[in-house]
């Protein structure tokens, strides 16, 4: 626990020391505030190697295509090369920030800009209600837009309709005679009689079942 | 027994089948296409240094900033700004950044030239709205840092071009100065700021560009008053018009001294009438004046005298002056001659010298030239050559070089207003496209290749061949109708009043038409296109008659402007006839009747709620009068919060009326309390939707009857504070009320209040349900709610067998006046994204289950199964419910990445999504448009009624061969065995 705390304080100290002091703070202006934040996209991509080189995923990790949207489209901005973004002249109140980045799922962020306490911005992910210490937005997960083709296996051939057809035929040809051989002749006769006595099943029996789907 | 097993397998199959649609990566482009556009170009800046790629940076009216390849016209990169972030100007700085000023001078951004990465962004908060200028002086430097000057919101701001830091700021709004122009004095650091105080006082400020200090300030008066139309001519002269627009004022401010001269325009250009306008062009020591359908180019002599250099027709376009060598300026002028376009590049200092004179043939359907930008290059013989970027009336972009069109971009398609579809011609002897058809051998070869692909035996070369074969499949781009109804024509109306027909197979343009009756004329100053409707759909005469569409337009943007109707042949793309200007058009109601030529009857409602019947024929009138007692419509007055219902009363009584005009009769009105409720959104069922069954079989063989009526209207109202965007209201003062209203009787069927919820509301109405998307302020998340309505009056009629056999009295006509008992079921779910558009899949017979298509804020289209929005979802569904497919309750709707229809693409600037049923019941066609276009086809419950594209015929053949071989082998075996038995 203490170790963790020390870690956090050093982290904060490091942040303070660095020249970038723009994250998660609002600067009071004439009538509006400025929301500064940062989008962080993990550099290592855990994409299966099968599709990593494919063209659709060349888009991933491209920071220049990321758009940050305030309040469902009232304003939109882009990311600077270091991932920072800002919205200027935002009135006090509760706002919603969304990140549109192809290949990643970002939770929308609820941002409270306080009027009483200028310079204070509170942020929380709306998807899981997790509060953010500072406005650093990270994707919740990566998005795969394509199904991954299963590599070829003998099972997939067997499972295909054609495979089933062949398999069924093989069973009939090779297994059925064996079964018939093993069957007791008495039993067989009994079964045949039973079938005869039941007669042809009537269509009406199936009607409720047929309507169900 | 067999049926049981079958139904069991079916259930198994259904439960295995995912609730989404998904795509393998190698299927991209098989049934979808995507086209990228930028819109109508406003500004263009060339970047053609000697080495490296040649490009042109453009900004457009669709708020796009893009870098285009000058060789081919392809997009290198493109950024779509927000909807309210229109671009005021773009410039190049430092040779590596594109600087853009947008939001009326509110935002200054720098973009990296090669890849479009935003480098910096600076917000310029001005104090009051004003004109906006962007100025990148060439030699204004502070500590090796080039400055960018931006004027907006009444403030002049200097910004470092390296990091966007604000260096100084000067507020002119405080001095109530309306700044008209900002110019840099050549060769010095002095910036001139010119403007007016009131209407008569002219002010000039000299500002030190390095620190923003005012060096000199001088004022001067002109009693006649200035209009706000000004122009900078040369480095020390400003041209303005007086308030009456008949006198030209030249203001000479050389060295900070102001001298005002006046000259009546008629002295210069002779007789003229109408409005005079100064064209916003920079022409060196010249300016252009537009008066009386002519453009007068007026040059300023060194002594300050004005002389008319040339008068050209107003259909001409003139470029800005381009300095090209040793202080020489080139100006391009483009005008139309017959059906050719004449491009002339003249020397700005000496108008009689032509540097270039070329004739280019441009398709007449592109209309007039609107804008031209020029750029020079050095030819191999060291002379100067010029290329011109031309923006046409239909918003297309052309590059002209050496008398030829190098490339063309159809950027009119970035501003689609409305879409409809028509069928393609039926295949007949003359039309057959047999050339592209494959023979049997090719077909088999293709399938063998495919089989190799499935068995993973294919070499990389084979894989490439397979992919190319699939993409090129001639099947999908044929010009005839197909059995499945996948091939259609999308008829698209754009803001430029041009109609395009796109083939659904590959998105190519079949024909395009600049609608003649919707072009600018004396009677119609600013025509706008509104909607496009299918007018004539021949079924009986499909072989020899062409379908046609109706295009409705208006003379002006205002609702009471006269309307224009145009009828266009959907196969040839020619205007059959047009009428207009006619009465104003508020609403167009396609009626469910057609005349003997299969023209659909349309009732056009004007602002006085009178109905006008089209087509104007006796026969149509006869049909209409027979049915007129059953025609109802309504009007929504959003401002007053009133919805009124009308019916036909009788023929019009006012003078100059004809037989085809009908007076309305007020039936009902619903008035919403203005202080607490404001109409923000409405939705109605689609008229062409087909509903397969009126009954819904619940678990335990229970029946519910859907209440299905096309006369239902969904209305969402919100408290006034909650009707604006998010961030302006608190949960306490926000409430959202939704209504279901019968539009025949005005009866409110259902009303529900969502406390703490607010606009924007997007709704979709289908069958017996409505789904709407809104913002919940308490949870601070978006929500989607569903309302399903059922008819309780028939609830006791529960004989499933009768229903199945068809003996049920469902065919009994129902009436809106019969006061049905209605039960509504409702439930709400969280949804992650903001939404731009919602629609629902439509299929030919309405049997296939429905999916919602949601255009998200990220410009993607997400398919969401309607079963997720079932009001009967509960935490622990019973076994019977599970079997029926009810999904256990979750608080939010899933966003499954594989069910994005647009997969790894974006439909930038998405505005709407439309769906069209294919002939194949399982399939629906989806078209999404915005700045980009995207088309795909979708099978909401998979293609259960046809083999998929991937189906391997070769494998089938192989299996059959194997089976036959097996039969032969076993037969031989058994013969042999029998023989052995007999021998024994």
Coordinates of N, CA, C and O in Angstrom, one line a residue, chain A residues 90-207:
Chain A
X90 N -15.4 26.7 -23.0 CA -16.5 25.8 -22.7 C -17.2 26.4 -21.4 O -16.6 26.7 -20.4
X91 N -18.6 26.5 -21.5 CA -19.2 27.0 -20.3 C -19.2 26.0 -19.1 O -19.0 24.8 -19.3
X92 N -19.4 26.5 -17.9 CA -19.4 25.6 -16.7 C -20.6 24.7 -16.9 O -21.7 25.1 -17.4
X93 N -20.5 23.5 -16.4 CA -21.6 22.5 -16.5 C -21.0 21.2 -16.7 O -19.8 20.9 -16.5
X94 N -21.9 20.2 -17.0 CA -21.5 18.9 -17.2 C -21.5 18.5 -18.7 O -22.5 18.7 -19.3
X95 N -20.4 18.1 -19.1 CA -20.3 17.9 -20.6 C -19.9 16.4 -20.9 O -19.6 15.7 -20.0
X96 N -20.0 16.1 -22.1 CA -19.6 14.7 -22.6 C -18.6 14.8 -23.6 O -18.7 15.5 -24.6
X97 N -17.5 14.1 -23.5 CA -16.5 14.0 -24.5 C -16.4 12.6 -25.0 O -16.4 11.6 -24.3
X98 N -16.4 12.5 -26.3 CA -16.2 11.2 -27.0 C -15.0 11.2 -27.9 O -14.6 12.2 -28.4
X99 N -14.4 10.1 -28.0 CA -13.2 9.9 -28.8 C -13.6 9.0 -30.0 O -14.0 7.9 -29.7
X100 N -13.4 9.5 -31.2 CA -13.7 8.6 -32.3 C -12.3 8.2 -32.9 O -11.6 9.0 -33.5
X101 N -12.0 6.9 -32.7 CA -10.7 6.4 -33.2 C -11.0 5.1 -33.8 O -11.5 4.2 -33.1
X102 N -10.7 4.9 -35.1 CA -11.0 3.7 -35.7 C -10.1 2.6 -35.1 O -8.9 2.7 -35.0
X103 N -10.7 1.5 -34.8 CA -9.9 0.4 -34.2 C -9.9 0.3 -32.7 O -9.4 -0.6 -32.1
X104 N -10.5 1.3 -32.0 CA -10.4 1.3 -30.6 C -11.8 1.7 -30.1 O -12.6 2.4 -30.7
X105 N -12.1 1.1 -28.9 CA -13.4 1.5 -28.3 C -13.1 2.4 -27.1 O -12.4 1.9 -26.1
X106 N -13.5 3.6 -27.1 CA -13.3 4.5 -26.0 C -14.7 4.7 -25.3 O -15.7 4.8 -26.0
X107 N -14.6 4.8 -24.0 CA -15.8 5.1 -23.3 C -16.0 6.6 -23.4 O -15.1 7.4 -23.3
X108 N -17.3 7.1 -23.5 CA -17.5 8.5 -23.4 C -17.1 9.0 -22.0 O -17.2 8.2 -21.1
X109 N -16.7 10.2 -21.9 CA -16.3 10.7 -20.6 C -17.2 11.9 -20.2 O -17.5 12.8 -20.9
X110 N -17.6 11.8 -18.9 CA -18.4 12.8 -18.4 C -17.4 13.8 -17.7 O -16.6 13.4 -16.9
X111 N -17.5 15.1 -18.1 CA -16.6 16.1 -17.6 C -17.4 17.2 -16.9 O -18.3 17.8 -17.5
X112 N -17.1 17.4 -15.7 CA -17.8 18.5 -14.9 C -16.9 19.6 -14.8 O -15.8 19.5 -14.3
X113 N -17.3 20.8 -15.4 CA -16.5 22.0 -15.3 C -17.2 22.8 -14.2 O -18.3 23.2 -14.4
X114 N -16.5 23.0 -13.2 CA -17.1 23.7 -12.0 C -17.0 25.2 -12.2 O -16.0 25.8 -12.7
X115 N -18.1 25.9 -11.9 CA -18.2 27.3 -12.0 C -17.7 28.0 -10.7 O -17.1 29.0 -10.8
X116 N -18.0 27.3 -9.6 CA -17.6 27.9 -8.3 C -16.1 27.8 -8.1 O -15.5 28.7 -7.5
X117 N -15.6 26.8 -8.7 CA -14.2 26.5 -8.4 C -13.4 26.5 -9.7 O -13.0 25.4 -10.2
X118 N -13.2 27.7 -10.2 CA -12.6 27.7 -11.6 C -11.2 27.0 -11.6 O -10.4 27.1 -10.7
X119 N -11.0 26.3 -12.6 CA -9.7 25.5 -12.7 C -9.9 24.1 -12.3 O -9.0 23.3 -12.3
X120 N -11.1 23.7 -11.9 CA -11.3 22.3 -11.5 C -12.2 21.6 -12.5 O -13.3 22.0 -12.9
X121 N -11.7 20.5 -13.0 CA -12.4 19.6 -13.9 C -12.4 18.2 -13.3 O -11.4 17.7 -12.9
X122 N -13.7 17.7 -13.3 CA -13.8 16.3 -12.8 C -14.2 15.5 -14.0 O -15.1 15.8 -14.8
X123 N -13.6 14.3 -14.1 CA -13.9 13.5 -15.2 C -14.2 12.0 -14.8 O -13.6 11.6 -13.8
X124 N -15.1 11.4 -15.5 CA -15.4 10.0 -15.2 C -15.8 9.3 -16.4 O -16.4 9.9 -17.3
X125 N -15.4 8.0 -16.5 CA -15.9 7.2 -17.7 C -17.3 6.9 -17.5 O -17.7 6.4 -16.4
X126 N -18.1 7.1 -18.5 CA -19.6 6.8 -18.3 C -19.8 5.3 -18.4 O -20.8 4.8 -17.9
X127 N -19.0 4.6 -19.1 CA -19.3 3.1 -19.3 C -19.2 2.3 -18.0 O -20.0 1.5 -17.7
X128 N -18.1 2.6 -17.2 CA -18.0 1.9 -16.0 C -17.9 2.8 -14.8 O -17.5 2.3 -13.7
X129 N -18.3 4.0 -14.9 CA -18.4 5.0 -13.8 C -17.0 5.1 -13.1 O -17.0 5.5 -11.9
X130 N -15.9 4.9 -13.7 CA -14.7 5.0 -13.1 C -14.2 6.5 -13.2 O -14.3 7.1 -14.2
X131 N -13.9 7.0 -12.0 CA -13.4 8.4 -12.0 C -12.0 8.5 -12.5 O -11.2 7.6 -12.3
X132 N -11.7 9.6 -13.2 CA -10.4 9.8 -13.7 C -9.7 10.9 -12.9 O -10.2 11.9 -12.6
X133 N -8.5 10.6 -12.5 CA -7.7 11.6 -11.7 C -7.4 12.7 -12.6 O -7.4 13.9 -12.3
X134 N -6.9 12.4 -13.8 CA -6.7 13.5 -14.8 C -7.2 13.0 -16.1 O -7.5 11.9 -16.3
X135 N -7.4 14.0 -17.0 CA -8.1 13.7 -18.2 C -7.2 13.0 -19.2 O -6.8 13.6 -20.2
X136 N -6.9 11.8 -18.9 CA -6.1 11.0 -19.8 C -7.0 9.8 -20.3 O -7.5 9.0 -19.5
X137 N -7.3 9.9 -21.6 CA -8.3 8.9 -22.1 C -7.6 7.8 -22.8 O -6.7 8.0 -23.6
X138 N -7.9 6.6 -22.3 CA -7.3 5.4 -22.9 C -8.4 4.5 -23.4 O -9.5 4.5 -22.8
X139 N -8.2 3.8 -24.5 CA -9.2 2.9 -25.0 C -9.5 1.8 -24.1 O -8.6 1.3 -23.4
X140 N -10.8 1.4 -24.0 CA -11.2 0.3 -23.1 C -10.7 -1.0 -23.8 O -10.3 -1.9 -23.1
X141 N -10.9 -1.0 -25.1 CA -10.4 -2.2 -25.8 C -10.2 -1.9 -27.2 O -10.6 -0.9 -27.7
X142 N -9.6 -2.9 -27.9 CA -9.4 -2.7 -29.3 C -10.6 -3.3 -30.0 O -11.3 -4.2 -29.5
X143 N -10.9 -2.8 -31.2 CA -12.0 -3.3 -31.9 C -11.5 -4.1 -33.2 O -10.8 -3.5 -34.0
X144 N -12.0 -5.3 -33.3 CA -11.7 -6.1 -34.5 C -12.9 -6.0 -35.4 O -14.0 -6.5 -35.0
X145 N -12.7 -5.5 -36.6 CA -13.9 -5.3 -37.4 C -14.2 -6.5 -38.3 O -15.2 -6.6 -38.9
X146 N -13.2 -7.4 -38.4 CA -13.4 -8.6 -39.2 C -13.4 -9.9 -38.4 O -12.7 -10.0 -37.4
X147 N -14.2 -10.8 -38.9 CA -14.0 -12.2 -38.4 C -12.7 -12.7 -38.8 O -12.2 -12.3 -39.9
X148 N -12.1 -13.5 -38.0 CA -10.9 -14.1 -38.4 C -11.1 -15.5 -39.0 O -11.8 -16.3 -38.4
X149 N -10.6 -15.6 -40.2 CA -10.8 -16.9 -40.9 C -10.1 -18.0 -40.1 O -8.9 -17.9 -39.8
X150 N -10.8 -19.1 -39.9 CA -10.2 -20.2 -39.2 C -9.2 -20.8 -40.2 O -9.5 -21.0 -41.4
X151 N -8.0 -21.2 -39.7 CA -7.1 -21.9 -40.6 C -7.7 -23.2 -41.0 O -8.5 -23.8 -40.3
X152 N -7.3 -23.7 -42.1 CA -7.8 -24.9 -42.7 C -7.6 -26.1 -41.7 O -6.5 -26.3 -41.2
X153 N -8.7 -26.9 -41.5 CA -8.5 -28.1 -40.7 C -9.4 -29.1 -41.3 O -10.4 -28.8 -41.9
X154 N -9.0 -30.3 -41.0 CA -9.8 -31.4 -41.6 C -11.2 -31.4 -41.0 O -12.2 -31.7 -41.6
X155 N -11.3 -30.9 -39.7 CA -12.6 -30.9 -39.1 C -13.6 -30.0 -39.8 O -14.8 -30.2 -39.9
X156 N -13.1 -28.8 -40.3 CA -14.0 -27.9 -41.0 C -14.6 -28.5 -42.2 O -15.8 -28.3 -42.6
X157 N -13.8 -29.4 -42.9 CA -14.4 -30.1 -44.1 C -15.4 -31.1 -43.6 O -16.5 -31.2 -44.2
X158 N -15.1 -31.8 -42.5 CA -16.0 -32.8 -42.0 C -17.3 -32.1 -41.6 O -18.4 -32.7 -41.8
X159 N -17.2 -30.9 -41.0 CA -18.4 -30.3 -40.5 C -19.2 -29.6 -41.5 O -20.4 -29.3 -41.3
X160 N -18.7 -29.4 -42.7 CA -19.4 -28.7 -43.7 C -20.5 -29.6 -44.2 O -20.5 -30.9 -44.0
X161 N -21.6 -29.1 -44.8 CA -22.7 -30.0 -45.3 C -22.2 -31.1 -46.1 O -22.7 -32.2 -46.0
X162 N -21.3 -30.8 -47.0 CA -20.8 -31.9 -47.9 C -20.1 -33.0 -47.0 O -20.3 -34.2 -47.3
X163 N -19.3 -32.6 -46.1 CA -18.6 -33.5 -45.2 C -19.6 -34.4 -44.5 O -19.5 -35.6 -44.3
X164 N -20.7 -33.7 -43.9 CA -21.7 -34.5 -43.2 C -22.4 -35.5 -44.1 O -22.7 -36.6 -43.7
X165 N -22.6 -35.1 -45.4 CA -23.2 -36.0 -46.3 C -22.4 -37.2 -46.5 O -22.9 -38.3 -46.4
X166 N -21.1 -37.0 -46.7 CA -20.2 -38.1 -47.0 C -20.2 -39.0 -45.7 O -20.3 -40.2 -45.8
X167 N -20.1 -38.3 -44.6 CA -19.9 -39.0 -43.3 C -21.2 -39.9 -43.0 O -21.1 -41.1 -42.7
X168 N -22.3 -39.3 -43.3 CA -23.6 -40.0 -43.1 C -23.6 -41.3 -44.0 O -24.0 -42.4 -43.5
X169 N -23.2 -41.0 -45.2 CA -23.3 -42.2 -46.1 C -22.3 -43.3 -45.6 O -22.7 -44.5 -45.7
X170 N -21.2 -42.9 -45.2 CA -20.2 -43.9 -44.7 C -20.8 -44.7 -43.6 O -20.7 -45.9 -43.5
X171 N -21.5 -43.9 -42.7 CA -22.1 -44.6 -41.5 C -23.1 -45.6 -42.0 O -23.1 -46.8 -41.5
X172 N -24.0 -45.2 -42.9 CA -25.0 -46.1 -43.4 C -24.4 -47.3 -44.0 O -24.8 -48.4 -43.8
X173 N -23.4 -47.1 -44.8 CA -22.8 -48.2 -45.6 C -22.1 -49.1 -44.7 O -22.2 -50.3 -44.8
X174 N -21.3 -48.6 -43.7 CA -20.4 -49.5 -43.0 C -21.0 -49.9 -41.6 O -20.8 -51.0 -41.2
X175 N -21.7 -49.0 -41.0 CA -22.1 -49.2 -39.6 C -23.4 -49.9 -39.5 O -23.6 -50.8 -38.7
X176 N -24.4 -49.5 -40.4 CA -25.7 -50.0 -40.3 C -25.8 -51.5 -40.4 O -26.4 -52.2 -39.7
X177 N -25.0 -52.1 -41.5 CA -25.1 -53.6 -41.6 C -24.6 -54.2 -40.3 O -25.2 -55.2 -39.8
X178 N -23.6 -53.6 -39.7 CA -23.1 -54.2 -38.4 C -24.1 -54.2 -37.4 O -24.3 -55.1 -36.6
X179 N -24.8 -53.0 -37.3 CA -25.9 -52.9 -36.3 C -26.9 -53.9 -36.5 O -27.4 -54.6 -35.6
X180 N -27.3 -54.1 -37.8 CA -28.4 -55.0 -38.1 C -28.0 -56.4 -37.7 O -28.8 -57.2 -37.2
X181 N -26.7 -56.7 -38.0 CA -26.2 -58.0 -37.7 C -26.3 -58.3 -36.2 O -26.7 -59.4 -35.8
X182 N -25.9 -57.3 -35.4 CA -25.9 -57.5 -33.9 C -27.3 -57.6 -33.3 O -27.5 -58.0 -32.2
X183 N -28.3 -57.1 -34.1 CA -29.6 -57.0 -33.5 C -30.3 -58.4 -33.4 O -30.1 -59.3 -34.2
X184 N -31.0 -58.5 -32.3 CA -31.7 -59.7 -32.1 C -32.8 -59.8 -33.1 O -33.6 -58.9 -33.2
X185 N -33.0 -60.9 -33.8 CA -34.1 -61.0 -34.8 C -35.5 -60.9 -34.1 O -36.3 -60.2 -34.7
X186 N -35.6 -61.3 -32.9 CA -36.9 -61.2 -32.2 C -37.3 -59.7 -32.0 O -38.4 -59.3 -32.3
X187 N -36.2 -59.0 -31.5 CA -36.4 -57.6 -31.2 C -36.8 -56.8 -32.5 O -37.7 -55.9 -32.5
X188 N -36.1 -57.2 -33.5 CA -36.4 -56.5 -34.8 C -37.8 -56.7 -35.2 O -38.5 -55.7 -35.6
X189 N -38.3 -57.9 -35.1 CA -39.7 -58.2 -35.5 C -40.6 -57.3 -34.7 O -41.6 -56.8 -35.2
X190 N -40.3 -57.2 -33.4 CA -41.2 -56.5 -32.4 C -41.2 -55.0 -32.9 O -42.3 -54.4 -32.9
X191 N -40.1 -54.5 -33.2 CA -40.0 -53.1 -33.6 C -40.8 -52.9 -34.8 O -41.5 -51.8 -34.9
X192 N -40.7 -53.8 -35.8 CA -41.4 -53.6 -37.0 C -42.9 -53.6 -36.8 O -43.6 -52.8 -37.3
X193 N -43.3 -54.5 -35.9 CA -44.8 -54.5 -35.6 C -45.2 -53.2 -34.9 O -46.3 -52.7 -35.3
X194 N -44.4 -52.7 -34.0 CA -44.7 -51.5 -33.3 C -45.0 -50.3 -34.3 O -45.9 -49.6 -34.2
X195 N -44.0 -50.3 -35.3 CA -44.1 -49.2 -36.2 C -45.4 -49.3 -37.1 O -46.0 -48.3 -37.4
X196 N -45.8 -50.5 -37.4 CA -46.9 -50.7 -38.2 C -48.2 -50.3 -37.4 O -49.0 -49.6 -38.0
X197 N -48.2 -50.6 -36.1 CA -49.4 -50.3 -35.3 C -49.6 -48.8 -35.2 O -50.7 -48.3 -35.1
X198 N -48.5 -48.1 -35.1 CA -48.6 -46.6 -34.9 C -49.1 -45.9 -36.1 O -49.8 -44.9 -36.0
X199 N -48.8 -46.4 -37.2 CA -49.4 -45.8 -38.4 C -48.5 -44.6 -38.8 O -47.6 -44.2 -38.2
X200 N -49.1 -43.9 -39.8 CA -48.4 -42.7 -40.3 C -48.7 -41.6 -39.4 O -49.8 -41.3 -39.1
X201 N -47.7 -40.8 -38.9 CA -48.0 -39.7 -38.0 C -48.7 -38.6 -38.8 O -48.4 -38.3 -39.9
X202 N -49.7 -38.1 -38.1 CA -50.6 -37.1 -38.8 C -49.9 -35.7 -38.7 O -49.1 -35.4 -37.8
X203 N -50.3 -34.9 -39.7 CA -49.6 -33.6 -39.9 C -50.0 -32.6 -38.7 O -49.2 -31.8 -38.3
X204 N -51.3 -32.8 -38.2 CA -51.8 -31.9 -37.2 C -50.9 -31.9 -35.9 O -50.8 -30.8 -35.3
X205 N -50.2 -33.0 -35.7 CA -49.4 -33.0 -34.5 C -48.2 -32.0 -34.5 O -47.7 -31.6 -33.5
X206 N -47.8 -31.7 -35.7 CA -46.6 -30.8 -35.8 C -47.0 -29.3 -35.8 O -46.1 -28.5 -35.7
X207 N -48.2 -29.0 -36.0 CA -48.6 -27.6 -36.2 C -48.0 -26.6 -35.2 O -47.4 -25.6 -35.5

